[in-house]
PDB file of C-alpha atoms and ligand atoms in Angstrom:
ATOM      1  CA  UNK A  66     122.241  94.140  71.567  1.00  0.00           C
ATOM      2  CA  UNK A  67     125.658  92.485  70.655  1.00  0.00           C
ATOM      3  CA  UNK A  68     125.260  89.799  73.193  1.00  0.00           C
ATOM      4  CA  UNK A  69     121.988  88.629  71.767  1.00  0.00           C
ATOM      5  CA  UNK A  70     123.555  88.370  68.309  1.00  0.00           C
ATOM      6  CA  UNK A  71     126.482  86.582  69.725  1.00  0.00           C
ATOM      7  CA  UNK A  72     124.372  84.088  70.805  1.00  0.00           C
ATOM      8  CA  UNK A  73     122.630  83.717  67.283  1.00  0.00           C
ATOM      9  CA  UNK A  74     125.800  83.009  65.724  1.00  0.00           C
ATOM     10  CA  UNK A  75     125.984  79.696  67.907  1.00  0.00           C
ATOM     11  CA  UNK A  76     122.921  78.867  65.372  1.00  0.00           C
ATOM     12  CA  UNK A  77     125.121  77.950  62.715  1.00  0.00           C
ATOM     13  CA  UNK A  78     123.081  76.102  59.596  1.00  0.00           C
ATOM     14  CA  UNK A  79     121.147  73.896  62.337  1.00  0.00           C
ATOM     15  CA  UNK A  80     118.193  75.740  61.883  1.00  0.00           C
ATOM     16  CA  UNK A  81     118.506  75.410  58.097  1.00  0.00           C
ATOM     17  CA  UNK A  82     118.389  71.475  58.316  1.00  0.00           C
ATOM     18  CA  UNK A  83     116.549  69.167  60.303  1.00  0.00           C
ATOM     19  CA  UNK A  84     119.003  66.544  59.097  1.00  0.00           C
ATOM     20  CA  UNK A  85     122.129  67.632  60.873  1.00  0.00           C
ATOM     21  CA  UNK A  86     122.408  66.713  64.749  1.00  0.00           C
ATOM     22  CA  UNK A  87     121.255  69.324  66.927  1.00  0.00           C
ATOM     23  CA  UNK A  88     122.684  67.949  69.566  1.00  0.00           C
ATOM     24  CA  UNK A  89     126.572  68.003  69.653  1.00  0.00           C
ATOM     25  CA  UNK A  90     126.522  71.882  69.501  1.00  0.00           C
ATOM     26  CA  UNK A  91     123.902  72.778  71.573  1.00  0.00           C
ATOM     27  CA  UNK A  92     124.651  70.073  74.441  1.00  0.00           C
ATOM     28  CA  UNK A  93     127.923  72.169  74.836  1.00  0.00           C
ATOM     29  CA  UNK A  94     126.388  75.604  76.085  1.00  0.00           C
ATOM     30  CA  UNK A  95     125.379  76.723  79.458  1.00  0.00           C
ATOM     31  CA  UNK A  96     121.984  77.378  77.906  1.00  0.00           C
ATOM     32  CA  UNK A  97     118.835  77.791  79.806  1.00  0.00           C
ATOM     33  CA  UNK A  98     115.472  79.232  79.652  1.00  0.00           C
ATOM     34  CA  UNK A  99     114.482  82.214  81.164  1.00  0.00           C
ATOM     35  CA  UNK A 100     110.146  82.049  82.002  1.00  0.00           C
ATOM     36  CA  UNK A 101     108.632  85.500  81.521  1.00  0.00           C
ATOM     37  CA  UNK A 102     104.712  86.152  82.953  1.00  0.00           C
ATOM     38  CA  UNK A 103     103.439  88.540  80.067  1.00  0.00           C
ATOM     39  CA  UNK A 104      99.569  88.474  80.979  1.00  0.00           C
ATOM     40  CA  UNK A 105      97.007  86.658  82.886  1.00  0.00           C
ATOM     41  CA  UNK A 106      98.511  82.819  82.401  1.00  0.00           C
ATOM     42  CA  UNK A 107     100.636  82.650  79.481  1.00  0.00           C
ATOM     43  CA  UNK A 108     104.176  83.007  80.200  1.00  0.00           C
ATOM     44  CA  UNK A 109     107.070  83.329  77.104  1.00  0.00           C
ATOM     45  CA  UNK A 110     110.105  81.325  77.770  1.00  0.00           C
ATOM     46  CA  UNK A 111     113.712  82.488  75.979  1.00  0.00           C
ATOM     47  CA  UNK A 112     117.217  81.330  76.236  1.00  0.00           C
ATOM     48  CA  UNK A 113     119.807  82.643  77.882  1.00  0.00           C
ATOM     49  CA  UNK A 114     123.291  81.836  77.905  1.00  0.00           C
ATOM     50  CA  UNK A 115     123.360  80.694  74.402  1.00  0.00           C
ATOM     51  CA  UNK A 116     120.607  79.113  71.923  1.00  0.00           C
ATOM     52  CA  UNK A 117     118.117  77.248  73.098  1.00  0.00           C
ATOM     53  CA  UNK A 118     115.796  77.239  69.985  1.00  0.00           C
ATOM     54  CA  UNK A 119     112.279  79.761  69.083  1.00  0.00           C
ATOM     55  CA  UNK A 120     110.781  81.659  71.620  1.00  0.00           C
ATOM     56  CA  UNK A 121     107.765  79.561  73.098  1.00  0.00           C
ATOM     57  CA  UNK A 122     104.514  80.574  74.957  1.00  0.00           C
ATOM     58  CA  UNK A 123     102.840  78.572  77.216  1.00  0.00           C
ATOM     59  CA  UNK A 124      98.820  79.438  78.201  1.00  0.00           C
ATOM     60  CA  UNK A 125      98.033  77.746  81.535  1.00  0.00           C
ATOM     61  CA  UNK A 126      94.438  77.554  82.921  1.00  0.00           C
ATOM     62  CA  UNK A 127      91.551  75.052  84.089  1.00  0.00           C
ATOM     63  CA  UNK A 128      91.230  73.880  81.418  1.00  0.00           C
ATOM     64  CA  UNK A 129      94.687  72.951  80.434  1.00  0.00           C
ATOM     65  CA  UNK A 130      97.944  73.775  79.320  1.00  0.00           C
ATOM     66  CA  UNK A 131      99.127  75.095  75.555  1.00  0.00           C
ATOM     67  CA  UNK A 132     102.717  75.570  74.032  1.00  0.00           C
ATOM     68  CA  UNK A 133     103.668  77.227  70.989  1.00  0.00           C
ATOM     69  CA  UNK A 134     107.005  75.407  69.663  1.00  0.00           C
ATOM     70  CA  UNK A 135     109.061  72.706  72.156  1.00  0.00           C
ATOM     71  CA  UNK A 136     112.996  73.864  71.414  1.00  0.00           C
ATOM     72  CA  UNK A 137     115.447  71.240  71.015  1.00  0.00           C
ATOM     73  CA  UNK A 138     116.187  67.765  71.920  1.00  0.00           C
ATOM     74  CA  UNK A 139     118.904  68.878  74.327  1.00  0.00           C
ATOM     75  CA  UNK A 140     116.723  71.095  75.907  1.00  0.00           C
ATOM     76  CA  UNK A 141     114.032  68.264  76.684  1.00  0.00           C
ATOM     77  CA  UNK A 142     114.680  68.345  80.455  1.00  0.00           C
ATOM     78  CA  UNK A 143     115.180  71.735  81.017  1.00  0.00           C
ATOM     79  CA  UNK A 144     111.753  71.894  79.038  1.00  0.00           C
ATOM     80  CA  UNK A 145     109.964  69.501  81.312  1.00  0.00           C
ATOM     81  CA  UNK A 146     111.504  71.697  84.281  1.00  0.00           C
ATOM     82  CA  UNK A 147     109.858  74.789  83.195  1.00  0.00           C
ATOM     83  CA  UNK A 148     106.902  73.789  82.352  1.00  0.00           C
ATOM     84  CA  UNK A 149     106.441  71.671  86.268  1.00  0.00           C
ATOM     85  CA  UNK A 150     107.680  75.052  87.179  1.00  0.00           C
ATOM     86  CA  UNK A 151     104.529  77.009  85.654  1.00  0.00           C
ATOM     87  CA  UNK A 152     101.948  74.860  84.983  1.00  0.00           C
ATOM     88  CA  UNK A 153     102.532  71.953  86.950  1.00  0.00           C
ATOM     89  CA  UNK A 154     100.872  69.444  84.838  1.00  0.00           C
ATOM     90  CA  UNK A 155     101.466  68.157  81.120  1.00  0.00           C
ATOM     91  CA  UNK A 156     101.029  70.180  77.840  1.00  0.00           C
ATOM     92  CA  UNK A 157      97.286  69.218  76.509  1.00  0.00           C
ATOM     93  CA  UNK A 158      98.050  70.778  72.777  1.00  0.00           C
ATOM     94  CA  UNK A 159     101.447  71.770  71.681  1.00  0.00           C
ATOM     95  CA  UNK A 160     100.789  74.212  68.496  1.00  0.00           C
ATOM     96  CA  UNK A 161     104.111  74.397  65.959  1.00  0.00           C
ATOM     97  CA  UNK A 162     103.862  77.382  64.396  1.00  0.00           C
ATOM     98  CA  UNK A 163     106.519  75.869  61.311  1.00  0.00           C
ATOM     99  CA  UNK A 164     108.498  72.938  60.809  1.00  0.00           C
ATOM    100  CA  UNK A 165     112.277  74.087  61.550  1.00  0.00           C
ATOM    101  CA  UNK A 166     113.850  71.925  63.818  1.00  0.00           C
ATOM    102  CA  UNK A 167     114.275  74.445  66.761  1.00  0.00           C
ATOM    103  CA  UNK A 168     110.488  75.099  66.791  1.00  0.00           C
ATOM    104  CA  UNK A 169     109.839  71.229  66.380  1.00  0.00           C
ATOM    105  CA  UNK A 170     112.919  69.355  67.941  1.00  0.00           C
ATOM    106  CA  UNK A 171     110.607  67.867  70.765  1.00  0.00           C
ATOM    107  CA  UNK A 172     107.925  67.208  68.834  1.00  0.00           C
ATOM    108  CA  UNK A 173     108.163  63.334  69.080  1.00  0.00           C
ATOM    109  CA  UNK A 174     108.658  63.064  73.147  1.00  0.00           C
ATOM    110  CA  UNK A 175     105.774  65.531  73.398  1.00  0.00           C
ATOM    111  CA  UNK A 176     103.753  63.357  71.001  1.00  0.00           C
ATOM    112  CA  UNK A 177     104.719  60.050  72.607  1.00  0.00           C
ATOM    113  CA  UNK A 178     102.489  61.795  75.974  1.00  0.00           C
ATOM    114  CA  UNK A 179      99.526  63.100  76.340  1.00  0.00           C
ATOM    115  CA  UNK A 180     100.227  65.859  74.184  1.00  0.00           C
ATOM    116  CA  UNK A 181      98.395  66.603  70.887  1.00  0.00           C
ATOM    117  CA  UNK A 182     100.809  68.225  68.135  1.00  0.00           C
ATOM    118  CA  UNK A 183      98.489  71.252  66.072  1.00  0.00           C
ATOM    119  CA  UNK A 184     100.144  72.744  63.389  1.00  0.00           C
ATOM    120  CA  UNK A 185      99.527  73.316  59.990  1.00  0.00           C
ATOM    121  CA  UNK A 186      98.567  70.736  57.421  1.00  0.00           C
ATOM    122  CA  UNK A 187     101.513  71.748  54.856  1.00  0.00           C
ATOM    123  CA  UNK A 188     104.217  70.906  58.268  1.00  0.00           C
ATOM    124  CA  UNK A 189     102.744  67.183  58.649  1.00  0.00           C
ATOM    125  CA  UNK A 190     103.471  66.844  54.941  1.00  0.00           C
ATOM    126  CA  UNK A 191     106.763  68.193  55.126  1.00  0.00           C
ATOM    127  CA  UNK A 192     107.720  66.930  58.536  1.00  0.00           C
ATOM    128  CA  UNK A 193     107.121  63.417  57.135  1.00  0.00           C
ATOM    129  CA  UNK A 194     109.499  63.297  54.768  1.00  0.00           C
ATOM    130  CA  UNK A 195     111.837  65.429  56.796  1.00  0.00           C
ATOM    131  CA  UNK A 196     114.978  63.022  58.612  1.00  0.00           C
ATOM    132  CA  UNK A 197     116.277  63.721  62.043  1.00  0.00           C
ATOM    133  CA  UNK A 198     120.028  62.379  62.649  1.00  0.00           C
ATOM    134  CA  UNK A 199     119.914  60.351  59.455  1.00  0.00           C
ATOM    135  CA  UNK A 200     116.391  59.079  60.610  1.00  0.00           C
ATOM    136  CA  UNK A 201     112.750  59.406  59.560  1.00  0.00           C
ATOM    137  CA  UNK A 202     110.920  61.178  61.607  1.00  0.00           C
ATOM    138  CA  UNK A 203     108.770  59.170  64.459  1.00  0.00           C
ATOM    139  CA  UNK A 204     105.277  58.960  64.239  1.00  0.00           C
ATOM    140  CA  UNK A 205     105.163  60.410  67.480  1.00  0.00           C
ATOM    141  CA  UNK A 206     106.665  63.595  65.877  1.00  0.00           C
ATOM    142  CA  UNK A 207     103.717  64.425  63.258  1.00  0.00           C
ATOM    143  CA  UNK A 208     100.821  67.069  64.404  1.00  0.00           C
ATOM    144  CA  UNK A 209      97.814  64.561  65.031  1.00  0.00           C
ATOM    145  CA  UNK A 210      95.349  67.623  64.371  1.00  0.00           C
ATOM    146  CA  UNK A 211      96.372  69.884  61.160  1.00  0.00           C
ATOM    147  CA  UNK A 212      94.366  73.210  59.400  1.00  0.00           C
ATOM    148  CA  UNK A 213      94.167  74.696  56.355  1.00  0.00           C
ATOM    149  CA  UNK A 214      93.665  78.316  57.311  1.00  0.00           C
ATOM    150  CA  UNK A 215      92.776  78.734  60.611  1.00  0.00           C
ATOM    151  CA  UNK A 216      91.511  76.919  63.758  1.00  0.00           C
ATOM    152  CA  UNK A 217      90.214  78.356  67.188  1.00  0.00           C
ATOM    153  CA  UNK A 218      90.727  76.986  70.907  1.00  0.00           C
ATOM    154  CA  UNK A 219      88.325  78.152  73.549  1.00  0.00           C
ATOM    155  CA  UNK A 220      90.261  77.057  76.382  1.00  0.00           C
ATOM    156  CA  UNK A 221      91.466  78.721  79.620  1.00  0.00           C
ATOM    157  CA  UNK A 222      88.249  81.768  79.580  1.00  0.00           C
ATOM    158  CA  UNK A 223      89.158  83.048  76.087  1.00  0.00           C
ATOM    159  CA  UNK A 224      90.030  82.541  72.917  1.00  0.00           C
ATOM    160  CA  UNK A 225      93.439  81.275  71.416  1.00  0.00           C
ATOM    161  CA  UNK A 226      93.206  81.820  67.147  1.00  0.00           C
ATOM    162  CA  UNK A 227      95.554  79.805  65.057  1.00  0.00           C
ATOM    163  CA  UNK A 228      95.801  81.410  61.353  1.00  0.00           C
ATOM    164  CA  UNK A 229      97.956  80.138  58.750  1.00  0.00           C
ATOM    165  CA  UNK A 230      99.957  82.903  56.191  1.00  0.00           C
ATOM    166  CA  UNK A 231     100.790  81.831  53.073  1.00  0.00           C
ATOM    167  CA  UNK A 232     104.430  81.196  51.540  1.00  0.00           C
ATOM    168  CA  UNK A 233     106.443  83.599  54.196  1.00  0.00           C
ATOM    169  CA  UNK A 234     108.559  82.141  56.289  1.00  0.00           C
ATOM    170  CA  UNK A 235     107.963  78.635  55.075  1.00  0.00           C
ATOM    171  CA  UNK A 236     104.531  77.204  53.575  1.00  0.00           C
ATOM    172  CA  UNK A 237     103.337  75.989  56.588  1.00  0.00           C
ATOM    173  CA  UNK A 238     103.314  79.063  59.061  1.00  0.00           C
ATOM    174  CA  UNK A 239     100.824  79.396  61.524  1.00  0.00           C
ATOM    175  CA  UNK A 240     100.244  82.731  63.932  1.00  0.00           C
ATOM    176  CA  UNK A 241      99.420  82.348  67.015  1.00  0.00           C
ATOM    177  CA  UNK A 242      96.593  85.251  68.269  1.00  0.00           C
ATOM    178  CA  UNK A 243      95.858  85.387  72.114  1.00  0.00           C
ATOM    179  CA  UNK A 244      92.619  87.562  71.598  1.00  0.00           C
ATOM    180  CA  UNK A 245      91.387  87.984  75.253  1.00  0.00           C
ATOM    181  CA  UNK A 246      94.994  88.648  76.247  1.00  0.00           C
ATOM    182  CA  UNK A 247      96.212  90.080  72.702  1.00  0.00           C
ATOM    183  CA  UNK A 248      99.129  89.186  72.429  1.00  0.00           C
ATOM    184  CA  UNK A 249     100.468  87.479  69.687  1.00  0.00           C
ATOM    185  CA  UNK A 250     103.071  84.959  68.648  1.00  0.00           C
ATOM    186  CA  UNK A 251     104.691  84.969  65.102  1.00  0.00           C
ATOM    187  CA  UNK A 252     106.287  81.621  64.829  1.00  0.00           C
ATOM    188  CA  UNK A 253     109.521  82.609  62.895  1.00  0.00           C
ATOM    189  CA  UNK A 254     107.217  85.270  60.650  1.00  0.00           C
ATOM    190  CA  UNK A 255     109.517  88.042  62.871  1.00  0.00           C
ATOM    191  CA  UNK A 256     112.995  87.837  63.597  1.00  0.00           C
ATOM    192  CA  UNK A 257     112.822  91.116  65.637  1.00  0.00           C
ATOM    193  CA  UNK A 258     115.351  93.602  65.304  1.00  0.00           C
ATOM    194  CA  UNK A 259     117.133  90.767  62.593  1.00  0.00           C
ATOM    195  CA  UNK A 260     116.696  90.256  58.838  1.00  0.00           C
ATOM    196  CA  UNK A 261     114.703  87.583  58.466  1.00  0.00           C
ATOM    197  CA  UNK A 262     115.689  84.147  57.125  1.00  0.00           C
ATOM    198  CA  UNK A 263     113.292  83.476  54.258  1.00  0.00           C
ATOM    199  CA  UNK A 264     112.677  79.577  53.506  1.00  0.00           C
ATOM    200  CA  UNK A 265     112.881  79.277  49.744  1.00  0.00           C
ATOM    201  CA  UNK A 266     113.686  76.102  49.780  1.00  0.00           C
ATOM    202  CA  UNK A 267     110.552  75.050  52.429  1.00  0.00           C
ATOM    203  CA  UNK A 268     108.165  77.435  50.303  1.00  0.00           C
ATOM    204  CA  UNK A 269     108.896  80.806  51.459  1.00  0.00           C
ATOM    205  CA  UNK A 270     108.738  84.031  49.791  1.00  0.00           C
ATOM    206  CA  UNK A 271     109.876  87.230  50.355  1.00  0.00           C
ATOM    207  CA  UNK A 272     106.968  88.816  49.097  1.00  0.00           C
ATOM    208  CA  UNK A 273     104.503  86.323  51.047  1.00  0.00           C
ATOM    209  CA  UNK A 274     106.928  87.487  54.298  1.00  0.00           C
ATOM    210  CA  UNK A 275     106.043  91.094  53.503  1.00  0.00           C
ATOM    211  CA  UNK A 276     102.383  90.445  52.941  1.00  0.00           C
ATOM    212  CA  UNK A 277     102.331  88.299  56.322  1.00  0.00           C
ATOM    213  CA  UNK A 278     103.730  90.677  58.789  1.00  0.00           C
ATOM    214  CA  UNK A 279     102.193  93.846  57.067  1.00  0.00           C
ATOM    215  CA  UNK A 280      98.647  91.670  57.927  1.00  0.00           C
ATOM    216  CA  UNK A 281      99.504  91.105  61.276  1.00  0.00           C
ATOM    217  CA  UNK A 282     100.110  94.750  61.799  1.00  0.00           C
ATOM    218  CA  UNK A 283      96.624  95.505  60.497  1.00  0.00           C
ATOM    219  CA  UNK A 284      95.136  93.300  62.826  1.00  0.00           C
ATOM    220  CA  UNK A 285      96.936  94.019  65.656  1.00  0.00           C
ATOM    221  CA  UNK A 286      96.943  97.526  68.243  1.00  0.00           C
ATOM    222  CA  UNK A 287      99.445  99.171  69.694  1.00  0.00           C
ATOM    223  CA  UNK A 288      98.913  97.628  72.747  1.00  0.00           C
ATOM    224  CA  UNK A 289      99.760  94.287  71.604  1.00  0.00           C
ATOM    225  CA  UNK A 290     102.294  92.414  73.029  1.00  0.00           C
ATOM    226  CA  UNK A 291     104.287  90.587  69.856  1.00  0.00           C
ATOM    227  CA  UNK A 292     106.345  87.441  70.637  1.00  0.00           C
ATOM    228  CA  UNK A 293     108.426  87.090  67.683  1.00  0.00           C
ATOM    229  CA  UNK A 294     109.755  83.697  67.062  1.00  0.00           C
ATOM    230  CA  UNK A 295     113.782  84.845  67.597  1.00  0.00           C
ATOM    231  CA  UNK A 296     114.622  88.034  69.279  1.00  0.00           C
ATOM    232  CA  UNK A 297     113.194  90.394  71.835  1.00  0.00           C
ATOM    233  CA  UNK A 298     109.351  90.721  73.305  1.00  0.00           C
ATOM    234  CA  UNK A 299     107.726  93.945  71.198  1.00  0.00           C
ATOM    235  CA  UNK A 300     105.166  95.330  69.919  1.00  0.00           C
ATOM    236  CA  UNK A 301     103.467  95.765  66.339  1.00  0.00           C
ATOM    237  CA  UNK A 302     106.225  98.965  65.699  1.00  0.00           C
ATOM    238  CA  UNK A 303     108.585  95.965  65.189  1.00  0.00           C
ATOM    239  CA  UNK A 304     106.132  94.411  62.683  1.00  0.00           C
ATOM    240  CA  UNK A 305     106.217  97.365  60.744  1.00  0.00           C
ATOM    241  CA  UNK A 306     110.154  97.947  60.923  1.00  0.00           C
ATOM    242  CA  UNK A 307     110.653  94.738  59.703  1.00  0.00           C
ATOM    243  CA  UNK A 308     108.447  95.194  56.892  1.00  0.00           C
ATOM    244  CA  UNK A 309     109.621  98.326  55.854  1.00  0.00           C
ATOM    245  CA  UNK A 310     113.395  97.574  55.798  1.00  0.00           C
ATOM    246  CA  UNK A 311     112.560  94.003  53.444  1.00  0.00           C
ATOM    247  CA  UNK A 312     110.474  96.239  51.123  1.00  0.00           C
ATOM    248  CA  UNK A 313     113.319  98.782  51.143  1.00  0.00           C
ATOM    249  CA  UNK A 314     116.160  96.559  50.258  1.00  0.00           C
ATOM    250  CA  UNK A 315     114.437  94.200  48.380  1.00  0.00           C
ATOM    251  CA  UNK A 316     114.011  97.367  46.007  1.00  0.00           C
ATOM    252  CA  UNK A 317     117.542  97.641  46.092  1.00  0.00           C
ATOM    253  CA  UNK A 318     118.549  94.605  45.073  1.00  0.00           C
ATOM    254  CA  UNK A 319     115.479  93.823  41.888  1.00  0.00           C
ATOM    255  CA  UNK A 320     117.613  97.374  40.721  1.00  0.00           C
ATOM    256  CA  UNK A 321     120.483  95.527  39.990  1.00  0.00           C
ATOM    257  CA  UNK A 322     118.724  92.457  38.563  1.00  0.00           C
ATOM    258  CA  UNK A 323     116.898  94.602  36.134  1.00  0.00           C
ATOM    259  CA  UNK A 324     120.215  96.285  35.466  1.00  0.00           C
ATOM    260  CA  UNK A 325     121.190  92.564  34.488  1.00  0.00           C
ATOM    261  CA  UNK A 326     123.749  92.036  37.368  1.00  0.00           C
ATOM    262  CA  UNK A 327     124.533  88.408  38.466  1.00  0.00           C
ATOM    263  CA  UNK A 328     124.242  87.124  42.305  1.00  0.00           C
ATOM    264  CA  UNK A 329     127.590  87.416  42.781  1.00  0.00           C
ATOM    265  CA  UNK A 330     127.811  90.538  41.251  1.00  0.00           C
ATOM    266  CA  UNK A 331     124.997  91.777  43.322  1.00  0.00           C
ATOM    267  CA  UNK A 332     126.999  90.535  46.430  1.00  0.00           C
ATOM    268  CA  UNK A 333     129.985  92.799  45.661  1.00  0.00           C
ATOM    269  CA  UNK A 334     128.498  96.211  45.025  1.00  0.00           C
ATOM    270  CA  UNK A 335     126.733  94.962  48.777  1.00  0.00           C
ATOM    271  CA  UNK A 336     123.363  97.536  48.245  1.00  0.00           C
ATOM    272  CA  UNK A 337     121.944  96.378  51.965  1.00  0.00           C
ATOM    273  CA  UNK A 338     125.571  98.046  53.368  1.00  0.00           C
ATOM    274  CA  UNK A 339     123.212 100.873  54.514  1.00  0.00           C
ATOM    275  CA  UNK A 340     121.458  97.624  57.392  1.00  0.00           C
ATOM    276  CA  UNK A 341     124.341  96.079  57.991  1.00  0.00           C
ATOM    277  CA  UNK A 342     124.745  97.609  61.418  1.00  0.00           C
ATOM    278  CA  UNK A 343     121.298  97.305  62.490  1.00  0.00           C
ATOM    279  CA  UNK A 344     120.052  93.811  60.964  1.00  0.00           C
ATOM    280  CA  UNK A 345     123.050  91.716  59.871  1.00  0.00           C
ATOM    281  CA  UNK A 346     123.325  88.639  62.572  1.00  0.00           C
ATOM    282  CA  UNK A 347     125.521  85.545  62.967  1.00  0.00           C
ATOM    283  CA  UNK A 348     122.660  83.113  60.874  1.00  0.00           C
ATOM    284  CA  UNK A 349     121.370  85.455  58.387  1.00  0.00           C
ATOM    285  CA  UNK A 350     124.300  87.645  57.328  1.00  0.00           C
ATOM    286  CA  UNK A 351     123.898  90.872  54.928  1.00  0.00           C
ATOM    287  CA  UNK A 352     125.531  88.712  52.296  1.00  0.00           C
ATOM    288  CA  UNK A 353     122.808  86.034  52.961  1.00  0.00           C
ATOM    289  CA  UNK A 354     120.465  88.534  53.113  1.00  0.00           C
ATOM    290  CA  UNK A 355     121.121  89.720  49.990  1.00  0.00           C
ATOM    291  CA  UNK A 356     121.302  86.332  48.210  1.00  0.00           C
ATOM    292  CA  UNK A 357     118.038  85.407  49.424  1.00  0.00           C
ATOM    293  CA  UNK A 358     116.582  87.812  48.085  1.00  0.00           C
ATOM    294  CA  UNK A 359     118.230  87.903  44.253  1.00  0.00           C
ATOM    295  CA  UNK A 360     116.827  83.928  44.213  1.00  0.00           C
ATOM    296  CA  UNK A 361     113.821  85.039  45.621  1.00  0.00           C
ATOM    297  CA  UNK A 362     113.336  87.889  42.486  1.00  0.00           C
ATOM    298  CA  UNK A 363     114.596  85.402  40.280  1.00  0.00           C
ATOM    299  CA  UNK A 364     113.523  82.354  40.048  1.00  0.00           C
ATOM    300  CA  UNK A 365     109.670  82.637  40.016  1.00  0.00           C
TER     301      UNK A 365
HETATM  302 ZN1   ZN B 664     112.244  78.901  61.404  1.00  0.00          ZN
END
């Protein structure tokens, strides 16, 4: 889907660091979300017309409303909008499932509400020390309820299970599982039908990624609806395909590092050519790709 990856490239390093201003390049787009019904009160919202941050899931029932992720601070209004548009009253618990800035942008005007910010205890930690625009991050920002592995909501007639994996896309991931709907939200543990940026720097690993999404298969059916935290609505096929292209090129390139071959060197003789078509993507290139993962074979 070229136009999909066009709109990726508009990503640039933004979601690498929460330091540089979202703003200037997003505020420039025609962006907008798109809301999505996918079962019995929870709705998916996605950009279209250029990047509008992680894919995020709203559950809407008597007893309240909860979002997974809150974009951007440029996409604040056209937030608000959608949400009046399906819920029509204010987000009760907003869960992050990880700390990047277009899964958290929001976090402090959300916070400043009614709103209580969930996420995993490792994302306060980091999101603390994190600086927005040259600027700590607000109080209002930090999740005012935080895990270890796993917490449970029993809200809107069924249960909504929040389970932390460990060292994939960042340290501080957190799955979202939908069980009386099953469907289930990955936070940024997919990029579907796109290699994956790992989060070395945040605590990611590529093997932790692996284990992550290979779990997630196991405990999911083939009827489950996966949102993925960038790309396309699937299922647990794209789980698996993801899975079983980082376990094939990650062989490739711990070939060449036990041949002795530098990072650069590595880069050259390009051994993920054979994806390049299917996975490369403005943010997370073949090139990055494969530099990611010769630091992530290398320096443990
Ligand atoms: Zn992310």
């Amino acid at each position: 889907m070229p136009n999909r990856k066009l709109q990726f490239k508009l990503v640039t390093t933004a979601m690498l660091t929460l330091g540089l201003s979202l703003c200037h390049w997003a505020t420039a787009q025609e962006a907008h979300f798109v809301s999505k019904k996918i079962a019995d009160g929870l709705y998916v919202l996605q950009g279209e017309g250029g990047f509008t941050g992680g894919n995020i899931a709203i559950s809407v029932g008597e007893d309240g409303v909860v979002m997974i992720d809150d974009s951007m601070p440029p996409f604040l209004d056209k937030l608000k909008k959608a949400i009046a548009d399906i819920a029509g009253k204010p987000v009760d618990f907003l869960i992050n499932t990880h700390v990047h800035g277009d899964h958290t942008g929001n976090n402090a005007a959300f916070g400043k509400g009614s709103t209580h910010i969930v996420a995993h205890k490792n994302l306060r930690e980091r999101l603390k020390t994190m600086k927005i625009d040259d600027k700590p991050t607000p109080a209002s920002a930090l999740p005012v309820i935080t895990f270890d592995s796993e917490i449970n909501f029993h809200l809107n007639a069924g249960e909504i299970q929040v389970r932390h994996v460990a060292h994939a896309h960042t340290d501080g991931d957190a799955v979202i599982y939908f069980k009386d709907l099953n469907v289930l939200h990955t936070g940024d543990v997919l990029f579907n039908g796109l290699f994956p940026y790992v989060d070395l720097d945040n605590g990611g690993t590529v093997n932790g990624y692996i284990a992550a999404q290979k779990n997630l298969y196991e405990h999911t059916d083939a009827q489950t609806i996966v949102i993925p935290g960038h790309g396309p609505i699937g299922t647990r096929e794209d789980l698996k395909a993801s899975y079983t292209m980082l376990e094939e090129i990650q062989a490739l390139v711990k070939k060449l590092v036990d041949e002795g071959k530098s990072e650069d060197e590595i880069v050259e003789l390009n051994p993920l050519k054979a994806y390049h078509d299917k996975w490369n993507w403005g943010f997370i290139t073949t090139e990055r790709m494969t530099r990611t993962l010769y630091k992530d074979l290398t320096t443990k």
